[in-house]
Amino acid sequence: MHLYGTQKVNGSGHLEIGGMDATQLAAEYGTPLFVYDIQLFRERARAFQETFKQADVSYQVAYASKAFSSIAIYQVAAQEGLSLDVVSSGELYTAIQAGFPRERIHFHGNNKSDAELRMAFEEGIGCIVVDNFYEIQQLTKLAQEYDRTIPVLLRVTPGIEAHTHDYITTGQEDSKFGFDLMNGQADRAFLQMMQADRLNVLGLHCHIGSQIFETSAFRLAAEKLVGKMAEWHDKHGYTCSVLNLGGGFGIRYTEEDTPLEPSVYVKEMIEAVKIVAGDSNYPVPEIWIEPGRSLIGDAGTTLYTIGATKRVPGIRNYAAVDGGMSDNIRPALYGAKYSSVLANRAQETLSETYTIAGKCCESGDKLIEEAQLPAVTAGDILAVFCTGAYGYSMASNYNRLARPAVVFVEDARAQLVIRRESLEDLISHDLSYGKKELQE
Ligand SMILES: *Cc1c(COP(=O)(O)O)cnc(C)c1O
């Protein structure tokens, strides 16, 4: 069993997170329950920033908050000096309600609405990551209307498709995001933005993939983007000050995953940037990164209560939990793998193999294909590790299941930061249909 961050098995043989007994958390807050190890999140945030400081380059580490968005995590991110990526008015609103510093908010997305861009102008956020030509038109118009200059990054697709353990380079990239770096689109976008007098082009952005375990794709992206910045400098006399290399650093979900230390990705990126900048006589730009999963993923653990079990003789044993694809869609969506432990019997011999099923009405609602556990009984608490990223944020009310509660644990204290949805919450947007007089 691999434990993360502050996790340990305590004297009662129970899983402990942040100094709190997981079985007591389950009893107090109910299950399914997301438990976040906030000390681990802080350590990850500090490690990224420390690496930049040691290399003596200017930087921003932006938490890609689609991984897990809530007022409380935005407040911790602000405390840790992180910047913040948002991709919708909903995430931006959450950030503003959290009191997140506006100048450190970056707005992403491939189809930002006028209303969303207006909100960005009105709040005076740090920058907009421009994705397409339509958005350049929208921004040009709004900048005139608001009579305000807005800082922008240009999102490009550098023709690198990074996968977990390798990458491929393609002449052009088939992606819904960003301007193609090779076919002239990025150059045209740059010129249009330069001509729009109220857009302040900070530099270039790319995000080459997710759950990446090797550094060469990041180095190559850095080379391509700095190369383009040097080319524009020579052609147009314009110096971009920011290079944003996105996120995608891999984490350990199961023993099959072998991630590098977060600092290694950053060190190699910085080295690549310095080399190309040196070769092309270009000033080393400020380097921004956007980790999501690698900041928050392994800080999260989901606690479930086991209910029904089913034996299919000669085939498999199922153990069903009180959540499933409604709080973690990644196994159904991408075949994602997870590891687990019985939180109330963390030291017992792993004698059985179970398929962990959710309670949704889909045969594909399975969280773990082959979980090694002691023989389980109803009422056991199953802890699924590494559910901090893209779990709660992708949760749904499928089958009208209520979304779970979220607690933060740190220094042997627990605090509820998202309350569990109630049955009333589930119908709170419903309206009756029928004759008006019947409704009144
Ligand atoms: C999703 C995303 C990230 C974060 O990706 P992780 O794999 O969670 O690190 C960063 N930047 C952009 C633009 C993204 O879309």
GROMACS .gro file of C-alpha atoms and ligand atoms in nm:
model
  455
    1MET     CA    1   0.000   0.000   0.000
    2HIS     CA    2   0.131   0.341  -0.097
    3LEU     CA    3   0.038   0.626   0.136
    4TYR     CA    4   0.038   0.990   0.030
    5GLY     CA    5   0.141   1.307   0.212
    6THR     CA    6   0.041   1.300   0.579
    7GLN     CA    7  -0.139   0.965   0.551
    8LYS     CA    8  -0.050   0.688   0.792
    9VAL     CA    9  -0.204   0.389   0.962
   10ASN     CA   10  -0.269   0.473   1.326
   11GLY     CA   11  -0.257   0.258   1.639
   12SER     CA   12  -0.614   0.131   1.581
   13GLY     CA   13  -0.519   0.010   1.233
   14HIS     CA   14  -0.718   0.293   1.074
   15LEU     CA   15  -0.614   0.517   0.790
   16GLU     CA   16  -0.527   0.864   0.912
   17ILE     CA   17  -0.506   1.179   0.697
   18GLY     CA   18  -0.381   1.514   0.823
   19GLY     CA   19  -0.379   1.372   1.175
   20MET     CA   20  -0.748   1.275   1.151
   21ASP     CA   21  -0.881   0.920   1.170
   22ALA     CA   22  -1.058   0.852   0.838
   23THR     CA   23  -1.323   0.633   1.002
   24GLN     CA   24  -1.412   0.917   1.237
   25LEU     CA   25  -1.434   1.158   0.945
   26ALA     CA   26  -1.670   0.916   0.770
   27ALA     CA   27  -1.880   0.887   1.085
   28GLU     CA   28  -1.896   1.261   1.140
   29TYR     CA   29  -1.948   1.387   0.784
   30GLY     CA   30  -2.101   1.083   0.616
   31THR     CA   31  -1.995   0.914   0.295
   32PRO     CA   32  -1.909   0.948   0.013
   33LEU     CA   33  -1.669   1.209   0.143
   34PHE     CA   34  -1.381   1.388  -0.022
   35VAL     CA   35  -1.096   1.447   0.224
   36TYR     CA   36  -0.818   1.686   0.121
   37ASP     CA   37  -0.473   1.681   0.282
   38ILE     CA   38  -0.405   2.054   0.276
   39GLN     CA   39  -0.050   2.024   0.400
   40LEU     CA   40   0.031   1.812   0.094
   41PHE     CA   41  -0.127   2.072  -0.138
   42ARG     CA   42   0.085   2.342   0.028
   43GLU     CA   43   0.400   2.131  -0.005
   44ARG     CA   44   0.337   2.077  -0.375
   45ALA     CA   45   0.273   2.448  -0.430
   46ARG     CA   46   0.593   2.540  -0.247
   47ALA     CA   47   0.806   2.282  -0.429
   48PHE     CA   48   0.715   2.424  -0.771
   49GLN     CA   49   0.784   2.779  -0.659
   50GLU     CA   50   1.109   2.689  -0.484
   51THR     CA   51   1.245   2.538  -0.803
   52PHE     CA   52   1.189   2.862  -0.993
   53LYS     CA   53   1.346   3.065  -0.713
   54GLN     CA   54   1.656   2.847  -0.711
   55ALA     CA   55   1.692   2.885  -1.089
   56ASP     CA   56   1.658   3.262  -1.046
   57VAL     CA   57   1.390   3.310  -1.312
   58SER     CA   58   1.069   3.512  -1.283
   59TYR     CA   59   0.765   3.287  -1.269
   60GLN     CA   60   0.402   3.233  -1.191
   61VAL     CA   61   0.263   2.898  -1.081
   62ALA     CA   62  -0.106   2.902  -1.170
   63TYR     CA   63  -0.331   2.640  -1.017
   64ALA     CA   64  -0.540   2.497  -1.305
   65SER     CA   65  -0.849   2.507  -1.094
   66LYS     CA   66  -1.076   2.300  -1.314
   67ALA     CA   67  -0.912   2.010  -1.127
   68PHE     CA   68  -1.097   2.114  -0.811
   69SER     CA   69  -1.273   2.445  -0.779
   70SER     CA   70  -1.410   2.577  -0.452
   71ILE     CA   71  -1.388   2.892  -0.245
   72ALA     CA   72  -1.177   2.722   0.021
   73ILE     CA   73  -0.913   2.581  -0.213
   74TYR     CA   74  -0.888   2.918  -0.388
   75GLN     CA   75  -0.820   3.075  -0.048
   76VAL     CA   76  -0.541   2.826   0.024
   77ALA     CA   77  -0.399   2.882  -0.326
   78ALA     CA   78  -0.398   3.258  -0.262
   79GLN     CA   79  -0.219   3.207   0.072
   80GLU     CA   80   0.047   3.000  -0.104
   81GLY     CA   81   0.116   3.273  -0.361
   82LEU     CA   82  -0.024   3.071  -0.651
   83SER     CA   83  -0.192   3.228  -0.950
   84LEU     CA   84  -0.520   3.082  -1.075
   85ASP     CA   85  -0.651   2.952  -1.407
   86VAL     CA   86  -1.024   2.976  -1.457
   87VAL     CA   87  -1.221   2.863  -1.762
   88SER     CA   88  -1.572   2.996  -1.705
   89SER     CA   89  -1.767   3.270  -1.537
   90GLY     CA   90  -1.852   3.012  -1.270
   91GLU     CA   91  -1.489   2.954  -1.177
   92LEU     CA   92  -1.417   3.327  -1.202
   93TYR     CA   93  -1.712   3.408  -0.976
   94THR     CA   94  -1.591   3.150  -0.725
   95ALA     CA   95  -1.244   3.308  -0.729
   96ILE     CA   96  -1.385   3.654  -0.673
   97GLN     CA   97  -1.604   3.532  -0.389
   98ALA     CA   98  -1.293   3.372  -0.239
   99GLY     CA   99  -1.118   3.710  -0.249
  100PHE     CA  100  -0.853   3.578  -0.486
  101PRO     CA  101  -0.620   3.858  -0.608
  102ARG     CA  102  -0.763   3.960  -0.949
  103GLU     CA  103  -0.423   4.032  -1.100
  104ARG     CA  104  -0.320   3.670  -1.054
  105ILE     CA  105  -0.625   3.524  -1.234
  106HIS     CA  106  -0.585   3.392  -1.589
  107PHE     CA  107  -0.890   3.323  -1.805
  108HIS     CA  108  -0.881   3.021  -2.040
  109GLY     CA  109  -1.128   2.857  -2.273
  110ASN     CA  110  -1.198   2.791  -2.640
  111ASN     CA  111  -1.540   2.955  -2.647
  112LYS     CA  112  -1.558   3.239  -2.398
  113SER     CA  113  -1.890   3.420  -2.416
  114ASP     CA  114  -1.922   3.797  -2.437
  115ALA     CA  115  -2.069   3.790  -2.088
  116GLU     CA  116  -1.766   3.600  -1.958
  117LEU     CA  117  -1.523   3.838  -2.122
  118ARG     CA  118  -1.717   4.135  -1.987
  119MET     CA  119  -1.683   3.992  -1.639
  120ALA     CA  120  -1.308   3.957  -1.695
  121PHE     CA  121  -1.285   4.324  -1.804
  122GLU     CA  122  -1.498   4.447  -1.517
  123GLU     CA  123  -1.302   4.252  -1.257
  124GLY     CA  124  -0.969   4.357  -1.404
  125ILE     CA  125  -0.815   4.011  -1.405
  126GLY     CA  126  -0.448   3.939  -1.479
  127CYS     CA  127  -0.470   3.808  -1.831
  128ILE     CA  128  -0.684   3.639  -2.091
  129VAL     CA  129  -0.544   3.342  -2.276
  130VAL     CA  130  -0.668   3.406  -2.630
  131ASP     CA  131  -0.769   3.091  -2.810
  132ASN     CA  132  -0.902   3.181  -3.156
  133PHE     CA  133  -0.971   3.455  -3.413
  134TYR     CA  134  -1.330   3.506  -3.302
  135GLU     CA  135  -1.202   3.586  -2.954
  136ILE     CA  136  -0.960   3.846  -3.093
  137GLN     CA  137  -1.262   4.022  -3.245
  138GLN     CA  138  -1.458   3.998  -2.921
  139LEU     CA  139  -1.168   4.138  -2.719
  140THR     CA  140  -1.091   4.417  -2.962
  141LYS     CA  141  -1.450   4.536  -2.940
  142LEU     CA  142  -1.472   4.508  -2.563
  143ALA     CA  143  -1.137   4.681  -2.509
  144GLN     CA  144  -1.268   4.977  -2.707
  145GLU     CA  145  -1.600   4.978  -2.527
  146TYR     CA  146  -1.440   4.963  -2.182
  147ASP     CA  147  -1.153   5.186  -2.298
  148ARG     CA  148  -0.917   4.957  -2.115
  149THR     CA  149  -0.600   4.770  -2.214
  150ILE     CA  150  -0.615   4.400  -2.141
  151PRO     CA  151  -0.310   4.173  -2.104
  152VAL     CA  152  -0.331   3.864  -2.323
  153LEU     CA  153  -0.141   3.545  -2.388
  154LEU     CA  154  -0.166   3.374  -2.725
  155ARG     CA  155  -0.247   3.004  -2.695
  156VAL     CA  156  -0.070   2.799  -2.959
  157THR     CA  157  -0.061   2.430  -3.050
  158PRO     CA  158   0.301   2.344  -3.111
  159GLY     CA  159   0.241   2.011  -3.285
  160ILE     CA  160   0.346   1.798  -2.992
  161GLU     CA  161   0.112   1.535  -2.860
  162ALA     CA  162   0.235   1.419  -2.526
  163HIS     CA  163   0.117   1.091  -2.383
  164THR     CA  164   0.202   0.936  -2.056
  165HIS     CA  165   0.539   0.789  -2.149
  166ASP     CA  166   0.615   0.930  -2.491
  167TYR     CA  167   0.516   1.198  -2.734
  168ILE     CA  168   0.476   1.245  -3.104
  169THR     CA  169   0.542   1.553  -3.308
  170THR     CA  170   0.300   1.639  -3.581
  171GLY     CA  171   0.332   1.909  -3.845
  172GLN     CA  172  -0.004   2.042  -3.746
  173GLU     CA  173  -0.214   1.958  -3.451
  174ASP     CA  174  -0.578   1.859  -3.466
  175SER     CA  175  -0.701   2.033  -3.154
  176LYS     CA  176  -0.998   2.251  -3.070
  177PHE     CA  177  -0.765   2.472  -2.868
  178GLY     CA  178  -0.538   2.750  -2.981
  179PHE     CA  179  -0.363   2.873  -3.294
  180ASP     CA  180  -0.143   2.639  -3.495
  181LEU     CA  181   0.219   2.735  -3.452
  182MET     CA  182   0.339   2.595  -3.786
  183ASN     CA  183   0.077   2.686  -4.047
  184GLY     CA  184   0.089   3.063  -4.006
  185GLN     CA  185  -0.220   3.098  -3.784
  186ALA     CA  186  -0.020   3.199  -3.479
  187ASP     CA  187   0.165   3.463  -3.681
  188ARG     CA  188  -0.161   3.606  -3.817
  189ALA     CA  189  -0.313   3.612  -3.468
  190PHE     CA  190  -0.005   3.788  -3.330
  191LEU     CA  191  -0.022   4.058  -3.597
  192GLN     CA  192  -0.396   4.113  -3.542
  193MET     CA  193  -0.341   4.152  -3.171
  194MET     CA  194  -0.050   4.389  -3.223
  195GLN     CA  195  -0.269   4.602  -3.446
  196ALA     CA  196  -0.551   4.612  -3.192
  197ASP     CA  197  -0.413   4.891  -2.980
  198ARG     CA  198  -0.583   4.786  -2.656
  199LEU     CA  199  -0.447   4.429  -2.640
  200ASN     CA  200  -0.120   4.396  -2.452
  201VAL     CA  201   0.047   4.079  -2.580
  202LEU     CA  202   0.240   3.930  -2.288
  203GLY     CA  203   0.355   3.621  -2.473
  204LEU     CA  204   0.278   3.263  -2.572
  205HIS     CA  205   0.097   2.976  -2.406
  206CYS     CA  206   0.076   2.603  -2.475
  207HIS     CA  207  -0.056   2.300  -2.287
  208ILE     CA  208   0.061   1.978  -2.446
  209GLY     CA  209  -0.128   1.710  -2.254
  210SER     CA  210  -0.198   1.555  -1.917
  211GLN     CA  211  -0.054   1.289  -1.689
  212ILE     CA  212   0.285   1.317  -1.864
  213PHE     CA  213   0.580   1.133  -1.708
  214GLU     CA  214   0.872   1.248  -1.915
  215THR     CA  215   1.033   1.583  -1.974
  216SER     CA  216   1.140   1.581  -2.339
  217ALA     CA  217   0.799   1.694  -2.469
  218PHE     CA  218   0.808   1.995  -2.235
  219ARG     CA  219   1.164   2.077  -2.346
  220LEU     CA  220   1.061   2.057  -2.709
  221ALA     CA  221   0.758   2.281  -2.649
  222ALA     CA  222   0.980   2.534  -2.474
  223GLU     CA  223   1.221   2.532  -2.768
  224LYS     CA  224   0.946   2.579  -3.025
  225LEU     CA  225   0.776   2.863  -2.841
  226VAL     CA  226   1.091   3.054  -2.754
  227GLY     CA  227   1.200   3.004  -3.115
  228LYS     CA  228   0.877   3.173  -3.230
  229MET     CA  229   0.920   3.457  -2.982
  230ALA     CA  230   1.275   3.515  -3.112
  231GLU     CA  231   1.145   3.509  -3.470
  232TRP     CA  232   0.883   3.777  -3.391
  233HIS     CA  233   1.148   3.979  -3.216
  234ASP     CA  234   1.366   3.976  -3.527
  235LYS     CA  235   1.077   4.040  -3.770
  236HIS     CA  236   0.866   4.286  -3.573
  237GLY     CA  237   1.098   4.418  -3.303
  238TYR     CA  238   0.855   4.298  -3.033
  239THR     CA  239   0.970   4.123  -2.718
  240CYS     CA  240   0.727   3.884  -2.549
  241SER     CA  241   0.789   3.877  -2.177
  242VAL     CA  242   0.596   3.562  -2.079
  243LEU     CA  243   0.624   3.198  -2.178
  244ASN     CA  244   0.346   2.978  -2.035
  245LEU     CA  245   0.415   2.605  -2.071
  246GLY     CA  246   0.088   2.479  -1.923
  247GLY     CA  247   0.041   2.182  -1.691
  248GLY     CA  248   0.011   1.808  -1.734
  249PHE     CA  249   0.274   1.677  -1.492
  250GLY     CA  250   0.196   1.316  -1.408
  251ILE     CA  251   0.109   1.177  -1.066
  252ARG     CA  252   0.096   0.832  -0.908
  253TYR     CA  253  -0.252   0.680  -0.910
  254THR     CA  254  -0.133   0.317  -0.886
  255GLU     CA  255   0.198   0.134  -0.870
  256GLU     CA  256   0.202   0.135  -1.251
  257ASP     CA  257   0.262   0.511  -1.246
  258THR     CA  258   0.617   0.636  -1.199
  259PRO     CA  259   0.608   1.015  -1.193
  260LEU     CA  260   0.912   1.238  -1.163
  261GLU     CA  261   0.945   1.482  -0.877
  262PRO     CA  262   0.751   1.796  -0.978
  263SER     CA  263   1.073   1.996  -0.952
  264VAL     CA  264   1.235   1.784  -1.224
  265TYR     CA  265   0.981   1.893  -1.488
  266VAL     CA  266   1.034   2.254  -1.394
  267LYS     CA  267   1.414   2.232  -1.384
  268GLU     CA  268   1.429   2.083  -1.731
  269MET     CA  269   1.186   2.336  -1.874
  270ILE     CA  270   1.390   2.621  -1.735
  271GLU     CA  271   1.709   2.470  -1.871
  272ALA     CA  272   1.558   2.429  -2.220
  273VAL     CA  273   1.427   2.787  -2.217
  274LYS     CA  274   1.765   2.922  -2.112
  275ILE     CA  275   1.947   2.727  -2.383
  276VAL     CA  276   1.720   2.840  -2.670
  277ALA     CA  277   1.704   3.195  -2.541
  278GLY     CA  278   2.086   3.200  -2.521
  279ASP     CA  279   2.123   3.053  -2.870
  280SER     CA  280   1.886   3.304  -3.024
  281ASN     CA  281   2.009   3.598  -2.821
  282TYR     CA  282   1.667   3.645  -2.663
  283PRO     CA  283   1.611   3.763  -2.306
  284VAL     CA  284   1.497   3.474  -2.080
  285PRO     CA  285   1.120   3.529  -2.045
  286GLU     CA  286   0.914   3.497  -1.731
  287ILE     CA  287   0.808   3.130  -1.714
  288TRP     CA  288   0.454   3.041  -1.611
  289ILE     CA  289   0.320   2.691  -1.549
  290GLU     CA  290  -0.031   2.561  -1.482
  291PRO     CA  291  -0.031   2.243  -1.276
  292GLY     CA  292  -0.375   2.105  -1.187
  293ARG     CA  293  -0.353   1.736  -1.109
  294SER     CA  294   0.004   1.753  -0.976
  295LEU     CA  295  -0.099   2.015  -0.716
  296ILE     CA  296  -0.426   1.869  -0.595
  297GLY     CA  297  -0.458   1.509  -0.722
  298ASP     CA  298  -0.289   1.307  -0.453
  299ALA     CA  299  -0.404   1.544  -0.178
  300GLY     CA  300  -0.757   1.406  -0.224
  301THR     CA  301  -0.896   1.077  -0.093
  302THR     CA  302  -1.257   0.961  -0.125
  303LEU     CA  303  -1.417   0.766   0.158
  304TYR     CA  304  -1.707   0.539   0.071
  305THR     CA  305  -1.916   0.295   0.273
  306ILE     CA  306  -1.935  -0.055   0.133
  307GLY     CA  307  -2.285  -0.199   0.105
  308ALA     CA  308  -2.386  -0.491  -0.116
  309THR     CA  309  -2.142  -0.754  -0.233
  310LYS     CA  310  -2.204  -1.004  -0.510
  311ARG     CA  311  -2.018  -1.318  -0.610
  312VAL     CA  312  -2.029  -1.424  -0.974
  313PRO     CA  313  -1.891  -1.776  -0.931
  314GLY     CA  314  -1.570  -1.838  -1.118
  315ILE     CA  315  -1.567  -1.484  -1.254
  316ARG     CA  316  -1.545  -1.209  -0.997
  317ASN     CA  317  -1.659  -1.058  -0.670
  318TYR     CA  318  -1.828  -0.723  -0.668
  319ALA     CA  319  -1.831  -0.487  -0.373
  320ALA     CA  320  -2.058  -0.187  -0.416
  321VAL     CA  321  -2.001   0.155  -0.262
  322ASP     CA  322  -2.240   0.441  -0.188
  323GLY     CA  323  -2.103   0.664  -0.468
  324GLY     CA  324  -1.948   0.592  -0.805
  325MET     CA  325  -1.940   0.762  -1.145
  326SER     CA  326  -2.147   1.045  -0.998
  327ASP     CA  327  -1.848   1.153  -0.784
  328ASN     CA  328  -1.565   1.005  -0.995
  329ILE     CA  329  -1.635   0.965  -1.364
  330ARG     CA  330  -1.271   0.911  -1.464
  331PRO     CA  331  -1.277   0.528  -1.465
  332ALA     CA  332  -1.590   0.526  -1.685
  333LEU     CA  333  -1.468   0.815  -1.901
  334TYR     CA  334  -1.104   0.724  -1.955
  335GLY     CA  335  -1.052   0.383  -1.797
  336ALA     CA  336  -0.861   0.559  -1.520
  337LYS     CA  337  -0.711   0.335  -1.251
  338TYR     CA  338  -0.708   0.389  -0.877
  339SER     CA  339  -0.577   0.218  -0.567
  340SER     CA  340  -0.764   0.174  -0.240
  341VAL     CA  341  -0.753   0.048   0.116
  342LEU     CA  342  -1.010  -0.041   0.380
  343ALA     CA  343  -0.979   0.262   0.607
  344ASN     CA  344  -1.113   0.075   0.911
  345ARG     CA  345  -0.890  -0.234   0.860
  346ALA     CA  346  -0.584  -0.091   0.694
  347GLN     CA  347  -0.344  -0.352   0.825
  348GLU     CA  348  -0.534  -0.669   0.754
  349THR     CA  349  -0.417  -0.926   0.502
  350LEU     CA  350  -0.534  -0.860   0.147
  351SER     CA  351  -0.698  -1.195   0.085
  352GLU     CA  352  -0.960  -1.112  -0.179
  353THR     CA  353  -0.994  -0.941  -0.514
  354TYR     CA  354  -1.298  -0.723  -0.573
  355THR     CA  355  -1.436  -0.514  -0.851
  356ILE     CA  356  -1.550  -0.196  -0.681
  357ALA     CA  357  -1.885  -0.098  -0.828
  358GLY     CA  358  -2.068   0.230  -0.789
  359LYS     CA  359  -2.441   0.260  -0.727
  360CYS     CA  360  -2.536   0.425  -1.056
  361CYS     CA  361  -2.754   0.249  -1.311
  362GLU     CA  362  -2.476   0.183  -1.561
  363SER     CA  363  -2.284  -0.144  -1.592
  364GLY     CA  364  -1.978   0.067  -1.663
  365ASP     CA  365  -2.003   0.232  -1.322
  366LYS     CA  366  -1.699   0.062  -1.174
  367LEU     CA  367  -1.436   0.252  -0.978
  368ILE     CA  368  -1.165  -0.014  -0.957
  369GLU     CA  369  -1.141  -0.333  -1.163
  370GLU     CA  370  -0.925  -0.536  -0.929
  371ALA     CA  371  -0.895  -0.410  -0.575
  372GLN     CA  372  -0.698  -0.628  -0.333
  373LEU     CA  373  -0.874  -0.610   0.002
  374PRO     CA  374  -0.949  -0.819   0.308
  375ALA     CA  375  -1.287  -0.995   0.285
  376VAL     CA  376  -1.525  -0.699   0.311
  377THR     CA  377  -1.854  -0.664   0.494
  378ALA     CA  378  -2.125  -0.403   0.473
  379GLY     CA  379  -2.025  -0.095   0.668
  380ASP     CA  380  -1.652  -0.116   0.590
  381ILE     CA  381  -1.504   0.218   0.483
  382LEU     CA  382  -1.322   0.211   0.151
  383ALA     CA  383  -1.064   0.485   0.092
  384VAL     CA  384  -0.985   0.547  -0.275
  385PHE     CA  385  -0.658   0.736  -0.311
  386CYS     CA  386  -0.563   1.019  -0.539
  387THR     CA  387  -0.910   1.145  -0.621
  388GLY     CA  388  -0.833   1.512  -0.562
  389ALA     CA  389  -0.826   1.615  -0.928
  390TYR     CA  390  -1.122   1.590  -1.167
  391GLY     CA  391  -1.332   1.404  -0.912
  392TYR     CA  392  -1.557   1.649  -0.734
  393SER     CA  393  -1.519   1.899  -1.018
  394MET     CA  394  -1.668   1.648  -1.264
  395ALA     CA  395  -1.932   1.520  -1.021
  396SER     CA  396  -2.291   1.506  -1.136
  397ASN     CA  397  -2.636   1.438  -1.000
  398TYR     CA  398  -2.687   1.134  -1.221
  399ASN     CA  399  -2.964   0.916  -1.077
  400ARG     CA  400  -3.033   1.219  -0.859
  401LEU     CA  401  -2.751   1.129  -0.627
  402ALA     CA  402  -2.647   1.415  -0.403
  403ARG     CA  403  -2.294   1.541  -0.452
  404PRO     CA  404  -2.068   1.449  -0.158
  405ALA     CA  405  -1.931   1.675   0.111
  406VAL     CA  406  -1.570   1.795   0.105
  407VAL     CA  407  -1.355   1.837   0.416
  408PHE     CA  408  -1.008   1.980   0.449
  409VAL     CA  409  -0.779   1.824   0.708
  410GLU     CA  410  -0.460   1.984   0.836
  411ASP     CA  411  -0.270   1.970   1.165
  412ALA     CA  412  -0.516   1.726   1.321
  413ARG     CA  413  -0.816   1.949   1.246
  414ALA     CA  414  -1.096   1.891   0.998
  415GLN     CA  415  -1.314   2.156   0.843
  416LEU     CA  416  -1.616   2.116   0.616
  417VAL     CA  417  -1.561   2.329   0.302
  418ILE     CA  418  -1.841   2.204   0.076
  419ARG     CA  419  -2.151   2.070   0.239
  420ARG     CA  420  -2.321   1.757   0.113
  421GLU     CA  421  -2.617   1.823  -0.113
  422SER     CA  422  -2.951   1.753   0.046
  423LEU     CA  423  -3.264   1.611  -0.113
  424GLU     CA  424  -3.403   1.966  -0.111
  425ASP     CA  425  -3.093   2.084  -0.301
  426LEU     CA  426  -3.162   1.824  -0.566
  427ILE     CA  427  -3.503   1.970  -0.650
  428SER     CA  428  -3.416   2.332  -0.576
  429HIS     CA  429  -3.415   2.431  -0.944
  430ASP     CA  430  -3.717   2.225  -1.040
  431LEU     CA  431  -4.045   2.399  -1.121
  432SER     CA  432  -4.383   2.236  -1.152
  433TYR     CA  433  -4.551   2.210  -1.489
  434GLY     CA  434  -4.919   2.264  -1.536
  435LYS     CA  435  -5.192   2.520  -1.528
  436LYS     CA  436  -5.076   2.836  -1.363
  437GLU     CA  437  -5.354   2.840  -1.107
  438LEU     CA  438  -5.247   2.492  -0.995
  439GLN     CA  439  -4.898   2.618  -0.917
  440GLU     CA  440  -5.029   2.906  -0.708
  441LIG     C1  441  -0.631   2.110  -1.781
  441LIG     C2  442  -0.530   2.214  -1.806
  441LIG     C3  443  -0.420   2.227  -1.722
  441LIG     C4  444  -0.392   2.133  -1.607
  441LIG     O1  445  -0.367   2.004  -1.648
  441LIG     P1  446  -0.320   1.896  -1.540
  441LIG     O2  447  -0.302   1.773  -1.618
  441LIG     O3  448  -0.428   1.886  -1.440
  441LIG     O4  449  -0.194   1.948  -1.479
  441LIG     C5  450  -0.333   2.330  -1.745
  441LIG     N1  451  -0.352   2.418  -1.848
  441LIG     C6  452  -0.457   2.407  -1.932
  441LIG     C7  453  -0.473   2.505  -2.039
  441LIG     C8  454  -0.548   2.306  -1.913
  441LIG     O5  455  -0.652   2.295  -1.998
   0.00000   0.00000   0.00000
